[in-house]
Short mmCIF file of C-alpha atoms and ligand atoms in Angstrom, two decimals:
data_model
loop_
_atom_site.label_atom_id
_atom_site.label_comp_id
_atom_site.label_asym_id
_atom_site.label_seq_id
_atom_site.Cartn_x
_atom_site.Cartn_y
_atom_site.Cartn_z
CA MET A 1 78.08 10.99 120.87
CA LYS A 2 74.58 11.40 122.23
CA LEU A 3 71.89 13.50 120.65
CA PHE A 4 68.47 14.69 121.75
CA SER A 5 65.37 15.80 119.91
CA THR A 6 64.56 19.51 119.69
CA ARG A 7 60.96 18.62 120.59
CA ASP A 8 61.73 16.36 123.55
CA ARG A 9 64.89 16.59 125.64
CA ASN A 10 64.26 13.14 127.09
CA GLN A 11 64.46 11.52 123.70
CA VAL A 12 68.17 10.69 123.59
CA VAL A 13 69.80 8.54 120.91
CA GLU A 14 73.24 7.49 119.73
CA LEU A 15 74.72 8.97 116.57
CA ARG A 16 73.94 5.86 114.52
CA GLU A 17 70.23 6.13 115.20
CA ALA A 18 70.13 9.88 114.61
CA VAL A 19 71.86 9.48 111.26
CA LEU A 20 69.78 6.55 110.02
CA GLN A 21 66.48 8.09 111.19
CA SER A 22 67.16 11.69 110.11
CA LEU A 23 64.02 13.00 111.82
CA ALA A 24 63.20 12.23 115.46
CA PRO A 25 59.83 10.63 116.24
CA GLY A 26 57.36 13.48 116.77
CA GLY A 27 59.03 15.61 114.12
CA GLY A 28 61.94 16.98 116.16
CA LEU A 29 65.48 17.47 114.91
CA TYR A 30 68.48 15.87 116.51
CA MET A 31 71.04 18.05 118.27
CA PRO A 32 74.26 17.08 120.06
CA MET A 33 73.74 16.89 123.84
CA SER A 34 76.79 19.07 124.27
CA ILE A 35 79.11 20.98 122.01
CA ARG A 36 82.39 21.04 123.87
CA ARG A 37 84.99 23.75 123.42
CA LEU A 38 88.24 22.64 121.83
CA SER A 39 91.33 22.92 123.98
CA SER A 40 93.66 25.66 122.77
CA ASP A 41 96.17 23.01 121.66
CA VAL A 42 93.67 21.21 119.46
CA LEU A 43 92.31 24.49 118.14
CA SER A 44 95.74 25.59 117.01
CA GLU A 45 96.38 22.16 115.49
CA VAL A 46 93.11 22.47 113.54
CA LEU A 47 93.96 25.97 112.38
CA SER A 48 97.42 25.01 111.20
CA ALA A 49 96.39 21.76 109.44
CA ASP A 50 97.72 21.40 105.90
CA ARG A 51 94.69 19.87 104.29
CA PHE A 52 90.96 20.16 104.81
CA CYS A 53 90.70 16.46 105.66
CA ASP A 54 93.36 16.78 108.39
CA ALA A 55 91.41 19.57 110.10
CA ALA A 56 88.19 17.62 109.55
CA LEU A 57 89.57 14.51 111.27
CA LEU A 58 90.47 16.48 114.41
CA LEU A 59 87.10 18.22 114.50
CA ALA A 60 85.05 15.12 113.73
CA GLY A 61 86.96 13.20 116.40
CA HIS A 62 86.20 15.95 118.91
CA LEU A 63 82.49 16.19 118.09
CA LEU A 64 81.78 12.49 117.63
CA GLY A 65 83.76 11.62 120.74
CA GLY A 66 84.52 7.99 119.96
CA SER A 67 81.18 7.06 118.33
CA VAL A 68 83.14 6.01 115.26
CA LEU A 69 86.60 4.43 115.57
CA GLN A 70 89.41 6.79 114.64
CA GLY A 71 90.56 4.60 111.73
CA ASP A 72 87.07 4.45 110.24
CA LEU A 73 86.61 8.18 110.75
CA LYS A 74 89.84 8.85 108.92
CA GLN A 75 88.61 6.81 105.97
CA ILE A 76 85.33 8.70 105.94
CA VAL A 77 86.88 12.18 105.98
CA ASP A 78 89.67 11.32 103.56
CA ARG A 79 87.15 10.07 101.06
CA ALA A 80 84.70 12.93 101.63
CA PHE A 81 86.97 15.95 101.67
CA THR A 82 89.24 15.80 98.67
CA PHE A 83 88.87 19.53 98.04
CA ASP A 84 89.42 22.71 100.01
CA THR A 85 87.75 26.06 100.63
CA PRO A 86 89.95 28.87 99.27
CA VAL A 87 89.51 32.37 100.62
CA VAL A 88 89.75 35.17 98.04
CA MET A 89 90.29 38.60 99.59
CA HIS A 90 88.86 41.56 97.67
CA SER A 91 90.55 44.02 100.05
CA ASP A 92 92.20 43.96 103.49
CA ARG A 93 88.82 43.86 105.17
CA LEU A 94 86.58 42.00 102.80
CA GLY A 95 86.76 38.64 101.12
CA THR A 96 84.89 35.49 100.13
CA CYS A 97 85.29 31.84 101.04
CA GLU A 98 84.56 29.58 98.08
CA LEU A 99 82.62 26.55 99.24
CA TRP A 100 82.02 25.16 95.74
CA HIS A 101 85.15 23.18 94.98
CA GLY A 102 83.45 19.80 95.50
CA PRO A 103 82.14 17.54 92.71
CA SER A 104 78.64 19.05 92.46
CA MET A 105 80.04 22.58 92.80
CA ALA A 106 77.77 23.63 95.66
CA PHE A 107 78.53 23.68 99.39
CA LYS A 108 76.02 20.86 99.87
CA ASP A 109 78.86 18.52 98.92
CA PHE A 110 80.34 18.89 102.42
CA GLY A 111 77.24 17.63 104.18
CA ALA A 112 76.28 15.04 101.59
CA ARG A 113 79.70 13.41 101.38
CA PHE A 114 80.23 13.13 105.10
CA MET A 115 76.73 11.75 105.57
CA ALA A 116 77.32 9.24 102.76
CA GLY A 117 80.49 8.08 104.46
CA LEU A 118 78.78 7.63 107.81
CA ILE A 119 75.78 5.80 106.38
CA GLY A 120 78.15 3.62 104.35
CA HIS A 121 80.01 2.84 107.57
CA TYR A 122 76.79 1.87 109.35
CA ALA A 123 75.63 -0.15 106.35
CA LYS A 124 78.54 -2.56 106.84
CA ASP A 125 76.66 -4.38 109.58
CA ALA A 126 73.11 -3.82 108.34
CA VAL A 127 71.17 -6.96 107.45
CA THR A 128 69.19 -5.43 104.61
CA LYS A 129 70.86 -3.18 102.08
CA ILE A 130 70.14 0.46 102.86
CA THR A 131 68.33 2.41 100.16
CA ILE A 132 68.47 6.17 100.23
CA LEU A 133 65.24 7.51 98.78
CA VAL A 134 65.17 11.27 98.17
CA ALA A 135 63.21 13.87 96.28
CA THR A 136 65.12 16.83 94.88
CA SER A 137 64.22 20.10 93.24
CA GLY A 138 67.73 20.42 91.92
CA ASP A 139 70.96 20.89 93.85
CA THR A 140 70.56 18.57 96.79
CA GLY A 141 70.09 15.49 94.61
CA GLY A 142 73.31 16.14 92.73
CA ALA A 143 75.34 16.46 95.92
CA VAL A 144 73.71 13.45 97.60
CA GLY A 145 74.03 11.30 94.46
CA ALA A 146 77.69 12.21 94.00
CA GLY A 147 78.32 11.62 97.70
CA PHE A 148 77.05 8.05 97.52
CA GLU A 149 78.72 7.16 94.21
CA ASP A 150 80.39 3.77 94.59
CA VAL A 151 79.66 3.58 98.35
CA ASP A 152 79.34 -0.17 99.04
CA GLY A 153 76.11 -1.48 100.47
CA ILE A 154 74.02 1.56 99.60
CA ASP A 155 71.52 2.09 96.83
CA VAL A 156 70.30 5.58 96.05
CA VAL A 157 67.05 6.47 94.31
CA ILE A 158 66.58 10.15 93.48
CA LEU A 159 63.18 11.43 92.34
CA TYR A 160 63.11 14.72 90.45
CA PRO A 161 60.35 16.62 88.62
CA LYS A 162 60.46 16.15 84.85
CA GLY A 163 61.35 19.32 82.94
CA ARG A 164 61.74 21.39 86.10
CA VAL A 165 65.42 20.99 86.79
CA SER A 166 68.09 22.63 84.63
CA ARG A 167 69.86 20.57 81.97
CA LEU A 168 73.10 20.60 83.94
CA GLN A 169 71.30 19.57 87.10
CA GLU A 170 69.65 16.68 85.27
CA LEU A 171 73.02 15.56 83.91
CA GLN A 172 74.46 15.70 87.43
CA LEU A 173 71.75 13.25 88.51
CA THR A 174 71.77 10.89 85.53
CA THR A 175 75.50 10.32 84.97
CA LEU A 176 76.42 8.75 88.33
CA SER A 177 77.54 5.19 89.12
CA ASP A 178 75.19 2.18 88.97
CA ASN A 179 74.17 2.34 92.63
CA VAL A 180 72.58 5.77 92.04
CA CYS A 181 69.35 5.69 90.08
CA ALA A 182 67.68 8.87 88.78
CA VAL A 183 63.89 8.75 88.46
CA GLU A 184 62.15 11.44 86.44
CA VAL A 185 58.61 11.95 87.72
CA ASP A 186 55.94 13.45 85.52
CA GLY A 187 54.87 15.97 88.17
CA SER A 188 56.10 18.65 90.54
CA PHE A 189 58.68 18.59 93.31
CA ASP A 190 55.84 18.32 95.81
CA ASP A 191 54.61 15.20 93.98
CA CYS A 192 58.09 13.71 94.26
CA GLN A 193 58.16 14.41 97.97
CA ALA A 194 54.72 12.90 98.49
CA LEU A 195 55.81 9.73 96.64
CA VAL A 196 58.88 9.39 98.83
CA LYS A 197 56.80 9.77 101.97
CA GLN A 198 54.37 7.08 100.83
CA ALA A 199 57.13 4.61 100.02
CA PHE A 200 58.63 5.15 103.46
CA VAL A 201 55.49 4.00 105.24
CA ASP A 202 54.47 1.27 102.75
CA GLU A 203 54.60 -1.99 104.72
CA ARG A 204 54.58 -4.05 101.53
CA LEU A 205 58.10 -2.77 100.84
CA SER A 206 59.47 -3.09 104.36
CA ASN A 207 60.84 -6.63 103.93
CA GLN A 208 62.63 -5.76 100.77
CA TYR A 209 63.98 -2.32 101.65
CA GLN A 210 65.50 -0.46 104.54
CA PHE A 211 64.90 3.14 103.53
CA SER A 212 66.80 6.12 104.80
CA SER A 213 65.98 9.65 103.74
CA ALA A 214 69.35 11.39 103.98
CA ASN A 215 67.53 14.70 103.79
CA SER A 216 68.75 18.12 104.67
CA ILE A 217 67.85 17.97 108.34
CA ASN A 218 70.10 14.95 108.95
CA ILE A 219 72.60 15.81 111.69
CA ALA A 220 75.34 14.15 109.63
CA ARG A 221 74.96 16.95 107.11
CA LEU A 222 75.21 19.68 109.70
CA ILE A 223 78.33 18.47 111.52
CA PRO A 224 80.82 18.72 108.63
CA GLN A 225 79.55 22.15 107.65
CA SER A 226 81.06 23.47 110.86
CA PHE A 227 84.50 22.38 109.62
CA TYR A 228 84.86 24.95 106.87
CA TYR A 229 84.44 27.84 109.29
CA PHE A 230 87.71 26.76 110.92
CA ARG A 231 89.32 26.55 107.52
CA LEU A 232 88.01 29.97 106.61
CA TYR A 233 89.37 31.40 109.83
CA SER A 234 92.82 29.96 109.34
CA LYS A 235 92.97 31.34 105.81
CA ALA A 236 91.67 34.79 106.71
CA ARG A 237 93.55 34.86 110.00
CA LEU A 238 96.20 37.38 109.02
CA TYR A 239 93.41 39.77 108.26
CA ALA A 240 91.15 38.67 111.06
CA GLU A 241 93.81 39.34 113.66
CA GLU A 242 93.51 42.97 112.68
CA GLY A 243 89.86 43.10 113.66
CA ASP A 244 86.81 41.10 114.66
CA LEU A 245 85.70 38.53 112.12
CA VAL A 246 82.15 38.68 110.76
CA VAL A 247 80.87 35.90 108.49
CA ALA A 248 77.93 36.56 106.15
CA VAL A 249 75.97 33.39 105.38
CA PRO A 250 73.55 33.16 102.42
CA SER A 251 70.67 31.32 104.08
CA GLY A 252 67.54 29.35 103.22
CA ASN A 253 67.00 26.43 105.58
CA PHE A 254 69.67 27.78 107.93
CA GLY A 255 71.77 24.62 108.17
CA ASN A 256 74.84 26.54 107.09
CA LEU A 257 74.38 29.22 109.75
CA CYS A 258 73.67 26.65 112.50
CA ALA A 259 76.94 24.94 111.62
CA GLY A 260 78.76 28.28 111.93
CA VAL A 261 77.32 28.83 115.38
CA MET A 262 78.43 25.31 116.35
CA ALA A 263 81.98 26.18 115.25
CA GLN A 264 81.79 29.36 117.33
CA GLN A 265 80.66 27.32 120.35
CA MET A 266 83.62 25.00 119.86
CA GLY A 267 85.74 28.07 120.48
CA LEU A 268 86.35 29.54 117.03
CA PRO A 269 86.66 33.32 117.43
CA ILE A 270 83.94 34.50 115.08
CA SER A 271 82.57 37.76 116.36
CA LYS A 272 79.22 37.82 114.58
CA PHE A 273 77.24 36.21 111.78
CA ILE A 274 74.95 37.81 109.26
CA ALA A 275 71.82 35.91 108.25
CA ALA A 276 71.60 37.01 104.60
CA THR A 277 68.42 36.04 102.78
CA ASN A 278 66.54 36.98 99.64
CA ALA A 279 62.93 38.21 99.83
CA ASN A 280 62.17 35.12 101.95
CA ASP A 281 63.20 36.99 105.09
CA VAL A 282 61.41 35.04 107.82
CA VAL A 283 64.50 34.80 110.04
CA PRO A 284 65.77 38.38 109.53
CA HIS A 285 62.23 39.49 110.38
CA TYR A 286 62.35 37.40 113.54
CA LEU A 287 65.71 38.90 114.51
CA ARG A 288 64.34 42.42 114.08
CA THR A 289 60.96 41.95 115.73
CA GLY A 290 60.98 38.78 117.84
CA GLN A 291 58.06 37.49 115.76
CA TYR A 292 58.53 34.18 113.94
CA GLU A 293 56.07 34.02 111.06
CA PRO A 294 56.78 31.23 108.57
CA ARG A 295 54.99 31.65 105.24
CA VAL A 296 54.73 30.33 101.69
CA SER A 297 58.01 30.84 99.85
CA LEU A 298 58.50 33.40 97.06
CA SER A 299 60.47 32.61 93.89
CA THR A 300 63.69 34.56 93.45
CA ILE A 301 66.88 34.41 91.35
CA SER A 302 68.69 32.92 94.37
CA ASN A 303 66.33 29.96 94.32
CA ALA A 304 68.28 27.64 96.62
CA MET A 305 67.21 30.02 99.38
CA ASP A 306 63.52 30.17 98.48
CA VAL A 307 62.37 28.85 101.82
CA GLY A 308 59.40 30.19 103.75
CA ALA A 309 59.59 27.86 106.76
CA PRO A 310 63.29 27.21 107.46
CA SER A 311 63.72 23.67 108.72
CA ASN A 312 66.68 24.43 110.98
CA PHE A 313 65.04 27.30 112.86
CA GLU A 314 64.47 25.06 115.90
CA ARG A 315 68.16 24.24 115.97
CA LEU A 316 69.14 27.88 115.62
CA GLN A 317 66.98 28.74 118.60
CA LEU A 318 68.40 25.98 120.77
CA LEU A 319 71.94 27.04 119.91
CA HIS A 320 71.03 30.42 121.43
CA SER A 321 69.33 28.95 124.51
CA SER A 322 65.98 29.67 122.85
CA THR A 323 66.34 33.36 123.66
CA TRP A 324 65.66 36.10 121.14
CA ASN A 325 68.14 38.44 122.81
CA ASN A 326 70.96 35.92 122.58
CA MET A 327 70.22 35.26 118.97
CA ARG A 328 70.04 38.86 117.89
CA SER A 329 73.24 39.76 119.69
CA ASN A 330 75.05 37.07 117.68
CA ILE A 331 73.32 37.31 114.29
CA ILE A 332 72.76 40.45 112.23
CA PRO A 333 69.64 40.35 110.01
CA TYR A 334 69.86 41.22 106.31
CA HIS A 335 67.76 40.61 103.21
CA LEU A 336 67.86 41.75 99.61
CA ASP A 337 65.44 41.70 96.67
CA ASP A 338 66.32 40.45 93.18
CA ASP A 339 67.12 43.85 91.62
CA ALA A 340 69.51 44.73 94.42
CA THR A 341 71.03 41.23 94.17
CA ARG A 342 71.80 41.81 90.50
CA ALA A 343 73.28 45.23 91.36
CA ALA A 344 75.50 43.54 93.96
CA MET A 345 76.68 40.98 91.37
CA ARG A 346 77.58 43.85 89.00
CA GLU A 347 79.40 45.71 91.76
CA ILE A 348 81.53 42.68 92.70
CA TYR A 349 82.37 42.17 89.03
CA THR A 350 83.33 45.77 88.23
CA LYS A 351 84.99 46.64 91.53
CA TYR A 352 86.83 43.40 92.26
CA ASP A 353 86.83 41.59 88.92
CA TYR A 354 85.13 38.60 90.56
CA ILE A 355 82.09 36.64 89.41
CA ALA A 356 79.79 35.79 92.32
CA ASP A 357 76.65 33.69 92.12
CA PRO A 358 73.37 35.31 93.24
CA HIS A 359 73.40 33.63 96.67
CA GLY A 360 76.90 34.78 97.55
CA ALA A 361 76.18 38.26 96.17
CA ILE A 362 73.48 38.78 98.81
CA ALA A 363 75.97 37.95 101.55
CA TYR A 364 78.49 40.32 99.97
CA ALA A 365 75.95 43.16 100.04
CA ALA A 366 75.26 42.34 103.69
CA LEU A 367 78.91 42.96 104.56
CA ARG A 368 79.11 46.08 102.41
CA ASP A 369 76.14 47.55 104.25
CA THR A 370 76.84 46.48 107.83
CA LEU A 371 80.58 45.98 108.40
CA ALA A 372 82.12 48.37 110.95
CA GLN A 373 85.57 49.98 110.54
CA ASP A 374 87.31 47.60 112.91
CA GLN A 375 85.79 44.42 111.46
CA VAL A 376 86.92 41.97 108.80
CA GLY A 377 84.16 40.34 106.77
CA ILE A 378 84.03 37.08 104.82
CA TYR A 379 81.00 36.13 102.75
CA LEU A 380 80.36 32.53 101.77
CA GLU A 381 80.12 31.62 98.09
CA THR A 382 77.76 28.66 98.32
CA ALA A 383 77.70 27.67 94.64
CA HIS A 384 79.86 28.09 91.56
CA PRO A 385 78.42 30.91 89.41
CA ALA A 386 78.19 28.53 86.42
CA LYS A 387 75.37 26.73 88.22
CA PHE A 388 73.38 29.92 87.67
CA LYS A 389 74.92 30.77 84.32
CA GLU A 390 71.82 32.30 82.73
CA ILE A 391 71.31 34.78 85.55
CA VAL A 392 75.02 35.56 85.77
CA ASP A 393 75.37 36.14 82.02
CA GLU A 394 72.32 38.34 81.60
CA THR A 395 73.24 40.36 84.70
CA LEU A 396 76.91 40.90 83.89
CA LEU A 397 76.48 40.88 80.09
CA ILE A 398 79.20 38.27 79.67
CA ASP A 399 79.55 34.66 78.54
CA SER A 400 80.83 33.25 81.82
CA PRO A 401 83.13 30.20 81.75
CA ILE A 402 81.83 26.71 82.53
CA PRO A 403 84.28 24.67 84.63
CA HIS A 404 85.27 21.25 83.32
CA GLN A 405 83.41 19.39 86.11
CA LEU A 406 80.18 20.67 84.58
CA SER A 407 81.10 20.74 80.89
CA ASN A 408 82.42 17.16 81.05
CA LEU A 409 78.93 15.96 81.91
CA GLU A 410 77.73 16.63 78.34
CA GLY A 411 79.59 13.68 76.87
CA MET A 412 78.95 11.19 79.64
CA PRO A 413 76.59 8.21 79.38
CA SER A 414 73.36 9.14 81.07
CA ALA A 415 70.51 6.94 82.36
CA LYS A 416 67.16 7.57 83.98
CA VAL A 417 63.85 5.89 84.71
CA SER A 418 60.61 7.72 83.85
CA LEU A 419 57.51 7.31 86.00
CA SER A 420 54.13 8.96 86.34
CA SER A 421 53.26 10.78 89.54
CA THR A 422 50.95 8.02 90.81
CA TYR A 423 52.20 5.97 93.73
CA ALA A 424 51.21 2.63 92.18
CA ASP A 425 53.83 3.17 89.49
CA LEU A 426 56.62 3.88 91.95
CA TYR A 427 55.54 0.93 94.10
CA GLU A 428 55.61 -1.54 91.22
CA TRP A 429 58.94 -0.29 90.00
CA LEU A 430 60.48 -0.58 93.46
CA ARG A 431 58.94 -4.02 93.99
CA ASP A 432 60.32 -5.38 90.72
CA ARG A 433 63.83 -3.98 90.94
C1 PLP B 1 71.14 25.15 99.93
C2 PLP B 1 71.78 26.43 99.49
C3 PLP B 1 71.77 27.60 100.30
C4 PLP B 1 71.04 27.66 101.62
O1 PLP B 1 71.71 26.98 102.64
P1 PLP B 1 70.94 26.61 104.01
O2 PLP B 1 71.89 25.78 104.76
O3 PLP B 1 69.69 25.89 103.60
O4 PLP B 1 70.65 27.92 104.67
C5 PLP B 1 72.44 28.73 99.84
N1 PLP B 1 73.05 28.74 98.64
C6 PLP B 1 73.09 27.66 97.84
C7 PLP B 1 73.75 27.75 96.54
C8 PLP B 1 72.46 26.47 98.23
O5 PLP B 1 72.48 25.40 97.42
#
């Protein structure tokens, strides 16, 4: 599989390089040189697969085209995808696809676990042990940490801002296996990110460490996210055959939506997507006006989508041949403020007896407001509502249940390292490990 940089078409690399580098030199993002359509035989095999990992193996084999041996690929997907993506229909025309059945209970598990498997695979012949160094403001760290648990040959160091992640999020970071180390930094998320960047370029550490960032723009995180659109289609198929399928995607950095468009380009019959955002509506604004105006992000109750300069926008453009007209004929713009998001959560609860998290609720409202008579709509539930329990409870006036994956964390042994926000501290700690 060959990939090129969104900033320079002549910069072509193999999958291994794209995955270990994350970001292309010059700041571009890696994209597959070609996204081939599946033959109708393979497509029907994918759609009738019993388990998620069976569908994933066919799709990964197709996309990666021999970059990873079939046997190794099977190991990677079998280990990564031990859970599925149930579709819950609210009516004949409207339903949700639950993407939160993985260990960290957010859809980021799909990307993080596949990436962990691939990096683990490449680490087998690395001379120096690979260390994943990441900063997290909450959810990503949990998914990445869990993805790399017990992966041989990889160390993970996760920096998070002290006192600024929820208690459950902190427990998700601090209760993992010995190869995953949680570092609480006395500072902000931006401080954590700045520390990571400094360590990456510190030559004094380059003999001792081979760092990899495993961040959200890594192509290995995007690829597996296309898989669940096939799964969603096969589960909603009976309904979808009655009308065109529209998928509403709660979006922040737009990785999820890019992956959906990739699935569509592989031949999955999705009619349209909806880019559903909170008040951070840079992309919906672009779709309406043709003007792309990134800005500072606003805080909302759907905080995993508080993004003012979406990192995957370049990919989204390329997937539509960098043409505004192509993009807006494929993607419907939608955004919702916090009050209307809460109203949508209440509506889903009273009308369909279903608890949605604030991110999914925005995508639900998008379908409610835009779906045509002859269309079937599925909105993505990107996180379990318990991850946003406070907002859910005060909005619905209930004491919502906490699933065992999260409640179990309370009793587990937890460990962390505490550092100041000065680089010298991080440097010395890394040097002496
Ligand atoms: C990360 C995240 C999103 C946004 O996904 P993108 O791929 O960045 O658009 C939406 N919802 C939840 C719960 C998330 O964690």
